[in-house]
mmCIF file of C-alpha atoms in Angstrom:
data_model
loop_
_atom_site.group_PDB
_atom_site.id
_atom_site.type_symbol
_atom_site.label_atom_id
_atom_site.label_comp_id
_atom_site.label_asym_id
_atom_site.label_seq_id
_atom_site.Cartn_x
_atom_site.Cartn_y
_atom_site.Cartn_z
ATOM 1 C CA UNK A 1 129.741 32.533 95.764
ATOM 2 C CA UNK A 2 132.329 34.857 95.255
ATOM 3 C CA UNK A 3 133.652 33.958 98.585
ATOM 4 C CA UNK A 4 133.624 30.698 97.816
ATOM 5 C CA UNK A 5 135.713 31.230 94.966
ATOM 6 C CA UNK A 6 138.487 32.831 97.514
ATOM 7 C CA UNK A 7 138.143 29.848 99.789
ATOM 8 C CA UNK A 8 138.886 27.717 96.275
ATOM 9 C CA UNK A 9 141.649 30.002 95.349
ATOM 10 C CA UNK A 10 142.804 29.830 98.874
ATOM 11 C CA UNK A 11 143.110 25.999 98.604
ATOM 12 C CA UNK A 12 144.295 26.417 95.065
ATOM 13 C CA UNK A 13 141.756 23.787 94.083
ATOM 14 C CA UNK A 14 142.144 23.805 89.624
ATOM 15 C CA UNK A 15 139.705 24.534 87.716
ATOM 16 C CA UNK A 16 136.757 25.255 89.787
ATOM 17 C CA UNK A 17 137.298 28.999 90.451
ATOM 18 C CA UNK A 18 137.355 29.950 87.128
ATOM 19 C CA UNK A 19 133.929 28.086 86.111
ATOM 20 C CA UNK A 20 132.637 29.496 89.348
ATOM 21 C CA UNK A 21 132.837 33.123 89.117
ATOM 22 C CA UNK A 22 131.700 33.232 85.308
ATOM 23 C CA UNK A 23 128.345 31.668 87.342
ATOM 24 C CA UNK A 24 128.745 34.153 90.172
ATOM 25 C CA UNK A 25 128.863 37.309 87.558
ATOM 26 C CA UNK A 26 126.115 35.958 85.285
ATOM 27 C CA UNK A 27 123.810 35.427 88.693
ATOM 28 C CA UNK A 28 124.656 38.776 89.684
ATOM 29 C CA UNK A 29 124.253 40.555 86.293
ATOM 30 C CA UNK A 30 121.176 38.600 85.785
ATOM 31 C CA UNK A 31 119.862 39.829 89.550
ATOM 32 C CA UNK A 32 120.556 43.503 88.519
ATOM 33 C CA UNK A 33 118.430 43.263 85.360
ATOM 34 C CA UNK A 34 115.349 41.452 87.238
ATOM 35 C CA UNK A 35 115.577 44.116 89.599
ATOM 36 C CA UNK A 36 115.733 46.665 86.577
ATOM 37 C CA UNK A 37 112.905 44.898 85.055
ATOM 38 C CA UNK A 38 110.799 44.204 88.071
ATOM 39 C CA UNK A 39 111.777 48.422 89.075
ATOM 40 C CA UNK A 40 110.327 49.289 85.576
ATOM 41 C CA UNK A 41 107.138 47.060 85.561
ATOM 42 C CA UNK A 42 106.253 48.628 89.075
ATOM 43 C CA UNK A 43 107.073 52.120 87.947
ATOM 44 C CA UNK A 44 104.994 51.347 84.439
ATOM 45 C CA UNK A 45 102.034 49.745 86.380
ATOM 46 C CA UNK A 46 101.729 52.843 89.056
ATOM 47 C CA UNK A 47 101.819 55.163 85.996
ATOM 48 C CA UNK A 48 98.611 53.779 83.830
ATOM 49 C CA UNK A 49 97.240 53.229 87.263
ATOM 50 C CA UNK A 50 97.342 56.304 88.060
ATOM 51 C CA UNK A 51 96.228 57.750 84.289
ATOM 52 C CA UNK A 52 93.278 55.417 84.292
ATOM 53 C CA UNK A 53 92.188 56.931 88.015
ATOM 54 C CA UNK A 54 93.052 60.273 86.612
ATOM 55 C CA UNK A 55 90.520 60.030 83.747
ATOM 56 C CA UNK A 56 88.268 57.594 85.346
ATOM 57 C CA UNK A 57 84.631 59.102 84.846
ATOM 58 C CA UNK A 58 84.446 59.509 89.046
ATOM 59 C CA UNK A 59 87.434 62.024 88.974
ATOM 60 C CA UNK A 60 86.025 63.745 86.422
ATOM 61 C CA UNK A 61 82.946 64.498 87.734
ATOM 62 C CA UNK A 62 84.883 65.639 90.918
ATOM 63 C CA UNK A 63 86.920 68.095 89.134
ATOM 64 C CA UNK A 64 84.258 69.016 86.973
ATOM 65 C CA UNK A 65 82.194 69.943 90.538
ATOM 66 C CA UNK A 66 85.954 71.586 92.139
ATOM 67 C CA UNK A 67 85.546 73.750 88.862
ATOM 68 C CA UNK A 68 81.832 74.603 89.104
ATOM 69 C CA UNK A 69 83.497 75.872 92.987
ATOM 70 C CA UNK A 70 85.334 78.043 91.926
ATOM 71 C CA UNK A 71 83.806 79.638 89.285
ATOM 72 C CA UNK A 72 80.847 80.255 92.011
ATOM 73 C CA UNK A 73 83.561 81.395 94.292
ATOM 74 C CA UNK A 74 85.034 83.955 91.330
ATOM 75 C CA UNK A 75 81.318 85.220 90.613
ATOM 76 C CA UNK A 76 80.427 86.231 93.996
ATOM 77 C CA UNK A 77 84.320 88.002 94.681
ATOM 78 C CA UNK A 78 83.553 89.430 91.118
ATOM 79 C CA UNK A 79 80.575 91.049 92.530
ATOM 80 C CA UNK A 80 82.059 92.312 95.744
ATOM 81 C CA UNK A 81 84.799 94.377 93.915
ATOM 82 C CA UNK A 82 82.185 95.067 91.405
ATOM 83 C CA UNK A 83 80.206 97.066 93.952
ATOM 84 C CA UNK A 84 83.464 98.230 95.707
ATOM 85 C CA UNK A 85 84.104 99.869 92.802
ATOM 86 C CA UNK A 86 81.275 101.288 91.998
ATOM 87 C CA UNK A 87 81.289 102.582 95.641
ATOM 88 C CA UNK A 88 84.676 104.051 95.212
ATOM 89 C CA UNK A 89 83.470 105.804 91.783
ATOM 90 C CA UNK A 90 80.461 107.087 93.286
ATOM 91 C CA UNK A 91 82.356 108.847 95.933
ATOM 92 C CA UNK A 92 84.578 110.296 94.023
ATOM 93 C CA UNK A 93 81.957 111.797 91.914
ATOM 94 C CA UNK A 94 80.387 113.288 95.301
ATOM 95 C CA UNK A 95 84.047 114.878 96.363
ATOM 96 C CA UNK A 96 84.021 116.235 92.792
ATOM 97 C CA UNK A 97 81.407 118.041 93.233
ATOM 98 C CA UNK A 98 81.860 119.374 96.482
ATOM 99 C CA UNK A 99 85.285 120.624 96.107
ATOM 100 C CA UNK A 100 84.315 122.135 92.880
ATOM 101 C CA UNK A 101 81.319 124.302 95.221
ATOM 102 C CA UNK A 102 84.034 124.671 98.055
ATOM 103 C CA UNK A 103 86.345 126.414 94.963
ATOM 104 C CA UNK A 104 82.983 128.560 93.895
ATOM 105 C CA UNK A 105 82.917 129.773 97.600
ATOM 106 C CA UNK A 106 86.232 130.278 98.329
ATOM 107 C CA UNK A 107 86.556 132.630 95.601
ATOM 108 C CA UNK A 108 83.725 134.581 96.658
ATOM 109 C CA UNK A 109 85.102 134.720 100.156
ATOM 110 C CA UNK A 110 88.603 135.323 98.516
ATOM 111 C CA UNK A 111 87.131 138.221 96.544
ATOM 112 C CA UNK A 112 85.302 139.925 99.833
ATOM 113 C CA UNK A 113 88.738 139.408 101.971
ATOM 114 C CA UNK A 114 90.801 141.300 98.740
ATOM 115 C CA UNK A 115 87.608 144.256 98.551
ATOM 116 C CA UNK A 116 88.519 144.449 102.455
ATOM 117 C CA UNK A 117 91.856 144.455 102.223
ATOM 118 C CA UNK A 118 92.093 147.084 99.519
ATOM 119 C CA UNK A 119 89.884 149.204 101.760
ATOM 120 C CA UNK A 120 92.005 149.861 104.931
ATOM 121 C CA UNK A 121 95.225 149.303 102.498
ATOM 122 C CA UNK A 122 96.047 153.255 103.254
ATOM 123 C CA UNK A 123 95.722 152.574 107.167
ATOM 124 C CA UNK A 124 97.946 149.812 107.041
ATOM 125 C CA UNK A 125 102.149 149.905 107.152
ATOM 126 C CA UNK A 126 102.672 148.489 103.660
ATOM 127 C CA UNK A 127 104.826 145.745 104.858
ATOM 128 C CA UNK A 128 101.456 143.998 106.997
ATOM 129 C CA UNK A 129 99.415 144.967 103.891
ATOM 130 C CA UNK A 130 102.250 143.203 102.020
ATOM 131 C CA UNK A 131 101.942 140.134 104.304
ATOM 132 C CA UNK A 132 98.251 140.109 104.885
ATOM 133 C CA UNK A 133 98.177 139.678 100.992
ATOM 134 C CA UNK A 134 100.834 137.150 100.812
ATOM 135 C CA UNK A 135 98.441 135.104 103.090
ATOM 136 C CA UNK A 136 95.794 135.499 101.768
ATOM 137 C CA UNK A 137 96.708 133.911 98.173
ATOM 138 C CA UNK A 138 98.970 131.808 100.067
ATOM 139 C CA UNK A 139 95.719 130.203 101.802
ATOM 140 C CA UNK A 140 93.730 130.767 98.574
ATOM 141 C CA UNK A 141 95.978 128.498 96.580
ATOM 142 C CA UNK A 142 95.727 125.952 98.848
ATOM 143 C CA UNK A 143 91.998 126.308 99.454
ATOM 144 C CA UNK A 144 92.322 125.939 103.003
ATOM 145 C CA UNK A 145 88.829 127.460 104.241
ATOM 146 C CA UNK A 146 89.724 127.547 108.093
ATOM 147 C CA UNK A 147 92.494 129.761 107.742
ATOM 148 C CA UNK A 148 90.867 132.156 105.472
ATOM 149 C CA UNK A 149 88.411 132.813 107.959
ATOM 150 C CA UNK A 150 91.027 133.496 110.718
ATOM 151 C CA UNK A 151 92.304 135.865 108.270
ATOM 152 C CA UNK A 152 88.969 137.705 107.389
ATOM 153 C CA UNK A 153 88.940 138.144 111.462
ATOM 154 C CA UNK A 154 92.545 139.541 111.835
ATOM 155 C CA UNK A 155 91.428 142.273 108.757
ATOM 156 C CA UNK A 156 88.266 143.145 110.681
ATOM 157 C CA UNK A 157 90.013 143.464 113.882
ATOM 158 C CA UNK A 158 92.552 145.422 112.328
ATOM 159 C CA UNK A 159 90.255 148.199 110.828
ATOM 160 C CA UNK B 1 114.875 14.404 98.792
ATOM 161 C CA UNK B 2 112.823 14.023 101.531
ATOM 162 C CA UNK B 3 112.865 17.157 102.781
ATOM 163 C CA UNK B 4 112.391 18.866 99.174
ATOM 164 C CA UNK B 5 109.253 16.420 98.810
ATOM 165 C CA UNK B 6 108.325 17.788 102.500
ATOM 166 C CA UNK B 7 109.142 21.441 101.185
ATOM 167 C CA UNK B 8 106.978 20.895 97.784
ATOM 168 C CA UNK B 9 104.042 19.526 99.661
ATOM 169 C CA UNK B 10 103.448 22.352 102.166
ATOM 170 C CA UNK B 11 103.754 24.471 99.009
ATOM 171 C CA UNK B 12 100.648 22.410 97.493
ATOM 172 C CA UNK B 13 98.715 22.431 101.101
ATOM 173 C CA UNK B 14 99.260 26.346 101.016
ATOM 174 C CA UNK B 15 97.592 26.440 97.580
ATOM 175 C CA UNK B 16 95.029 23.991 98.474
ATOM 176 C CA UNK B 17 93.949 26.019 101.395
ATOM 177 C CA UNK B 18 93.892 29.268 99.383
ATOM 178 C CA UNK B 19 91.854 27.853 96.716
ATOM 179 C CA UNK B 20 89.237 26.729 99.604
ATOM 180 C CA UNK B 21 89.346 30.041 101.284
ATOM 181 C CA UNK B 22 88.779 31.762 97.893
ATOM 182 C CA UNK B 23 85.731 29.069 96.837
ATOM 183 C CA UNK B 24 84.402 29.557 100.168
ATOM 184 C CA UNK B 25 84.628 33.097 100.035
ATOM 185 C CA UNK B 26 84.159 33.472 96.310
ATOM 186 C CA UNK B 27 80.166 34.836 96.964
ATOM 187 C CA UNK B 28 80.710 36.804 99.468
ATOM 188 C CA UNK B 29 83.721 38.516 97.266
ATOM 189 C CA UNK B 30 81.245 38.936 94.483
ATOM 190 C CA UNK B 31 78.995 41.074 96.913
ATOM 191 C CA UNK B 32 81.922 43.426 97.991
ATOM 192 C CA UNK B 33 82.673 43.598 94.664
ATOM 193 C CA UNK B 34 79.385 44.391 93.137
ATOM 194 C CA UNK B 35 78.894 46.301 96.370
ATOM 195 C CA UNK B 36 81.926 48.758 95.730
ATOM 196 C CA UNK B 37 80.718 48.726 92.369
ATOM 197 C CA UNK B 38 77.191 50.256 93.053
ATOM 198 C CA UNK B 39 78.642 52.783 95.592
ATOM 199 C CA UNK B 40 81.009 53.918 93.022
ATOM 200 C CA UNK B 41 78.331 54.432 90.593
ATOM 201 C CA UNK B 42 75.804 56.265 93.087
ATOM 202 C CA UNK B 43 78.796 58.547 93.902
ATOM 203 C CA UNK B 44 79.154 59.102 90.957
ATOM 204 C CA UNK B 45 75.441 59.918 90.179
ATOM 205 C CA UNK B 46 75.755 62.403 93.437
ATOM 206 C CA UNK B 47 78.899 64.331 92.137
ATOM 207 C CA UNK B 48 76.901 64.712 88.570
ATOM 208 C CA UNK B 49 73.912 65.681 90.241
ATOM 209 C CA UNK B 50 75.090 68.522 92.578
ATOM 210 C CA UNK B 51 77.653 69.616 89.714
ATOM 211 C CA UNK B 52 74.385 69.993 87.898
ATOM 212 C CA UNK B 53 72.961 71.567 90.498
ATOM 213 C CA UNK B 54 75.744 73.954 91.039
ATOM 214 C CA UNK B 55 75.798 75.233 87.793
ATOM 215 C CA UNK B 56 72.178 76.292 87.866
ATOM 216 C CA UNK B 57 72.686 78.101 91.115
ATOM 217 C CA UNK B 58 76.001 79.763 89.691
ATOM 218 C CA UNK B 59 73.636 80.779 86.562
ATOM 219 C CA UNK B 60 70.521 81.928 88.740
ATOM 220 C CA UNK B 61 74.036 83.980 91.012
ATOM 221 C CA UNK B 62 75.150 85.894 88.078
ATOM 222 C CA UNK B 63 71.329 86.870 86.888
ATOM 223 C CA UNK B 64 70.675 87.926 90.436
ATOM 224 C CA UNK B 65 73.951 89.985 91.042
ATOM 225 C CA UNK B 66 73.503 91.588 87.398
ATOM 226 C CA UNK B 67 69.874 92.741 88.276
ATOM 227 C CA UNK B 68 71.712 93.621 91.857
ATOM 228 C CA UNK B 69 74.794 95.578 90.411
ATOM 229 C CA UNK B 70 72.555 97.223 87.362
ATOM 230 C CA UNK B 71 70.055 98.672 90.880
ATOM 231 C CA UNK B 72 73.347 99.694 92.812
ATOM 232 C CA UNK B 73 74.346 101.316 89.740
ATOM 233 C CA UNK B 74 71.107 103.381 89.676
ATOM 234 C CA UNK B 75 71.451 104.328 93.031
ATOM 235 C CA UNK B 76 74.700 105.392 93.026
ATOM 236 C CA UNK B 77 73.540 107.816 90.135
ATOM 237 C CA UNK B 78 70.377 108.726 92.151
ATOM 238 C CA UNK B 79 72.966 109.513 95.238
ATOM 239 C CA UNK B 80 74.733 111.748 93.435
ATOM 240 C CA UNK B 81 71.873 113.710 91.736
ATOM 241 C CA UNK B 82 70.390 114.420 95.159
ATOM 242 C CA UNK B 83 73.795 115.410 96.214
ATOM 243 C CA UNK B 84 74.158 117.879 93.839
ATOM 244 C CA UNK B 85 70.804 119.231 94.363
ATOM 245 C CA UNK B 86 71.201 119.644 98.131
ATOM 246 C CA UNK B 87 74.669 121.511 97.176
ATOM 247 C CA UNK B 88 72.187 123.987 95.152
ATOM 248 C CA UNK B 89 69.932 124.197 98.097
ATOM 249 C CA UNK B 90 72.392 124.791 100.446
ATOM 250 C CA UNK B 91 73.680 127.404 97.800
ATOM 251 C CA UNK B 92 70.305 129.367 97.601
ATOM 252 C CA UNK B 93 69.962 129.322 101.382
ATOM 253 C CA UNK B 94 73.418 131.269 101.309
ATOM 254 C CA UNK B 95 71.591 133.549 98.510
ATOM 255 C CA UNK B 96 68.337 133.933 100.565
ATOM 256 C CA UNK B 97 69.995 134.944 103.819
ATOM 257 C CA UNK B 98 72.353 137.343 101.753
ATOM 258 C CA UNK B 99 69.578 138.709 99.942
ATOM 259 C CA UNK B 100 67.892 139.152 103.414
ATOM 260 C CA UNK B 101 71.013 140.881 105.212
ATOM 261 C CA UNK B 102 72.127 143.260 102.375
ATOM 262 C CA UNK B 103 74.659 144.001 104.832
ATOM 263 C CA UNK B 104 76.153 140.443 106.279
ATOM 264 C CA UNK B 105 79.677 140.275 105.749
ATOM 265 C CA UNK B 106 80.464 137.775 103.426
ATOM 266 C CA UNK B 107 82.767 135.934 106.034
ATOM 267 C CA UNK B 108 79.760 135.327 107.993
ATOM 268 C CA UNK B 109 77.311 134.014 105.046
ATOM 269 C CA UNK B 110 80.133 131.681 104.086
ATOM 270 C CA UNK B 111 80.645 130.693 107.273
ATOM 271 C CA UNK B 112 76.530 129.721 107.732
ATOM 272 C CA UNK B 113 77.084 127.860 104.576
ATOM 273 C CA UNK B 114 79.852 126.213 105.281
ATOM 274 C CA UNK B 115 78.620 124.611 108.345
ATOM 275 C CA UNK B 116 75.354 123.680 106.409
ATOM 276 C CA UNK B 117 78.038 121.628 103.970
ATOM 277 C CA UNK B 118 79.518 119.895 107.089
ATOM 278 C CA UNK B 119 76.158 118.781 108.293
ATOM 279 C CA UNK B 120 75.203 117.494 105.110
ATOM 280 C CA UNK B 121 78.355 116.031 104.770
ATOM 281 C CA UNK B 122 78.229 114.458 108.357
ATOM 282 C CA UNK B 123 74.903 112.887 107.166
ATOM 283 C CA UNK B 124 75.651 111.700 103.850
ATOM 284 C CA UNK B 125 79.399 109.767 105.242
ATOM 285 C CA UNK B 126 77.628 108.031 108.138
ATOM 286 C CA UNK B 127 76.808 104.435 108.043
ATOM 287 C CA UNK B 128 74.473 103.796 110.575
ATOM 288 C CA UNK B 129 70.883 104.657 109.669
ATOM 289 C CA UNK B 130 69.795 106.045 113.423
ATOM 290 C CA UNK B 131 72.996 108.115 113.296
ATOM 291 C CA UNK B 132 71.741 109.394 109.631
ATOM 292 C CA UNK B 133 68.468 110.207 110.490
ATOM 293 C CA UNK B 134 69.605 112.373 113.646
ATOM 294 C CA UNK B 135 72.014 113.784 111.642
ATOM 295 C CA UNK B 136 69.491 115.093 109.123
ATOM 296 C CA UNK B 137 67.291 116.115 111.145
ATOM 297 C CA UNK B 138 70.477 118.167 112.600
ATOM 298 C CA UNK B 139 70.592 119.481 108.687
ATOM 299 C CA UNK B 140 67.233 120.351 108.874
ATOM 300 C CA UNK B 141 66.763 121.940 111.672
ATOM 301 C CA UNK B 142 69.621 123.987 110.966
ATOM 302 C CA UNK B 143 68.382 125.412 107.206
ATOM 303 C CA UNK B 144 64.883 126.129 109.145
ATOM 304 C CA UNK B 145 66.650 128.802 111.347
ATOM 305 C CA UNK B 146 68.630 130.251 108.376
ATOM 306 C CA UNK B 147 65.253 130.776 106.554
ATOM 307 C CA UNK B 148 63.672 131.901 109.395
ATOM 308 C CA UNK B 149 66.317 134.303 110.088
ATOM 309 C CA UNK B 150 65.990 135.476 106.869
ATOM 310 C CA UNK B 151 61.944 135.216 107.105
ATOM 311 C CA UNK B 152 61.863 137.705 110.213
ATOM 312 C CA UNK B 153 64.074 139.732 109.024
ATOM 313 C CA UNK B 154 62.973 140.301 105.887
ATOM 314 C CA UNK B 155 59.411 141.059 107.761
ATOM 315 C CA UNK B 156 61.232 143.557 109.937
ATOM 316 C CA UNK B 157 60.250 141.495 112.783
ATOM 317 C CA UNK B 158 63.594 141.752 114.029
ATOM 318 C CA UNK B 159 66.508 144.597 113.953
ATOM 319 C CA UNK B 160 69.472 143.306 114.242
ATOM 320 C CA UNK B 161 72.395 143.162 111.625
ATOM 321 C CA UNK B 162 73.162 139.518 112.024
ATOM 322 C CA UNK B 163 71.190 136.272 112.022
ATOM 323 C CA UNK B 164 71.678 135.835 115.204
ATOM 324 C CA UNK B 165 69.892 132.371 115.750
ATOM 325 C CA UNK B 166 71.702 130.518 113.236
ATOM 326 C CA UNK B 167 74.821 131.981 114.610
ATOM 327 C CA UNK B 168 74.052 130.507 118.212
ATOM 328 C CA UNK B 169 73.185 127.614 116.516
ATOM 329 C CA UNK B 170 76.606 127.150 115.009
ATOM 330 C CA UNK B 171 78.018 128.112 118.085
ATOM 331 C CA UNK B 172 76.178 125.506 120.122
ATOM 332 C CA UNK B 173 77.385 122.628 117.324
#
């Protein structure tokens, strides 16, 4: 239409342009708001659409169930670390306990190895007695059994 | 005009033949309908009924892993008692072959006990009941020499200073 109008214009036909284009705008301004309106009615209608589905009693049963899932899902994972746990505690309990009769033996050991090494103290050099001692509370400290014994040996041997 | 009356007329035969479809079709549309309807419903029914279902079976779970975890729970404890109390065997078979060889260095008696520990350890860590069985029977065997090490020598059945057996033995593990 508005093309027309140019053509008109173009011609310089009176009059006609004028009336024409206040027609063109109000068919164009009246296109934009049906599309407006026809834009919002879908948009509106999708919406409740999809509220009613959303509460309809079928979907709620389904997430009801999807909930019911899960919470059978979190009770058996519950019981896994549940037992984990208590696995984990119960070991630790045993390590407890056998460290704390690994420190009651060490000591006795550690207290036979210092009776030894007091005994041949005047047949050693006092810088190996010096050393032998050193390594011995140096292995005492850090409760390492193995070494202890190696060092029980060397004293024997050295007598 | 003629060809708006043409235009207006195929409109009305386009409605006329849609309102004959749809009265021609109108029962078996009713069916669908009613049909979709009923489905919906008995799905319906079937989602209730195993949601039901499920939360009887997610009670009955929890009951089962409480009586489950409150048993694991007493055999943890029940582990850990008998630990202790083979530690204090393993600690009077150190006392009994001590008492036996007034004269074994105490390098050596630690050293018998020691390796009693790591057997019983080796047998309490391992998963797979064969393996735990042959290793206790491994722990056995093992305190049955120390005592009757200490047995013979406390008999004076034998002379020498050590117990020798138990020290092979160790040496042969």
């Amino acid at each position: 239409m508005f093309l027309l109008v140019e053509v008109l214009l173009w011609l310089a036909v009176p009059g006609l342009p004028g009336v024409l284009t206040a027609l063109a705008t109000a068919m164009l301004l009246g296109g934009f708001v049906a599309l407006i309106i026809a834009g919002l009615w879908g948009v509106g209608k999708i919406i409740v659409r999809a509220a009613l589905n959303y509460f309809s009693a079928k979907q709620r049963i389904q997430r009801r169930l999807w909930f019911a899932l899960a919470k059978q899902d979190q009770a058996k994972r519950l019981f896994y670390f549940k037992t984990r746990q208590l696995k984990y505690f119960n070991e630790l309990s045993r390590k407890r306990l056998l460290k704390l009769n690994n420190r009651k033996h060490i000591r006795v050991l550690s207290k036979a190895i210092d009776k030894e090494l007091l005994s041949i103290k005047t047949k050693l050099p006092g810088t190996t007695y010096q050393q032998l001692q050193q390594d011995h509370a140096r292995y005492r400290n850090r409760q390492d059994i193995e070494a202890l014994l190696t060092l029980q040996q060397k004293i024997s041997t050295l007598v | 005009m003629t060809i708006l009356n043409k235009i207006i007329k195929l409109f009305h035969s386009v409605k006329d033949e849609n309102l004959k479809w749809h009265l021609a079709n109108q029962g078996d549309q009713a069916k669908l309908n009613h049909a979709r309807v009923l489905a919906e419903k008995a799905l319906e029914a079937e989602l209730k009924k195993k949601s039901v279902q499920l939360e009887h079976d997610i009670s009955l779970l929890k009951t089962k892993h409480d009586a489950e975890l409150s048993m694991f729970k007493t055999k943890c404890r029940q582990d850990v008692k008998d630990y202790k109390q083979y530690l204090a065997a393993l600690d009077q078979l150190k006392s009994s072959i001590q008492a036996s060889y007034p004269h074994l260095p105490e390098a050596v008696a630690f050293t018998i006990h020691h390796h009693a520990k790591y057997l019983l350890n080796e047998m309490w860590e391992e998963e797979d009941f064969e393996q735990k069985m042959q290793h206790e029977m491994q722990l056995i065997r093992f305190m049955t020499t120390v005592h009757e090490d200490a047995r013979l020598h406390l008999e004076g059945a034998t002379i020498e200073s050590l117990p020798e057996r138990t020290l092979n033995l160790i040496g042969r593990e």
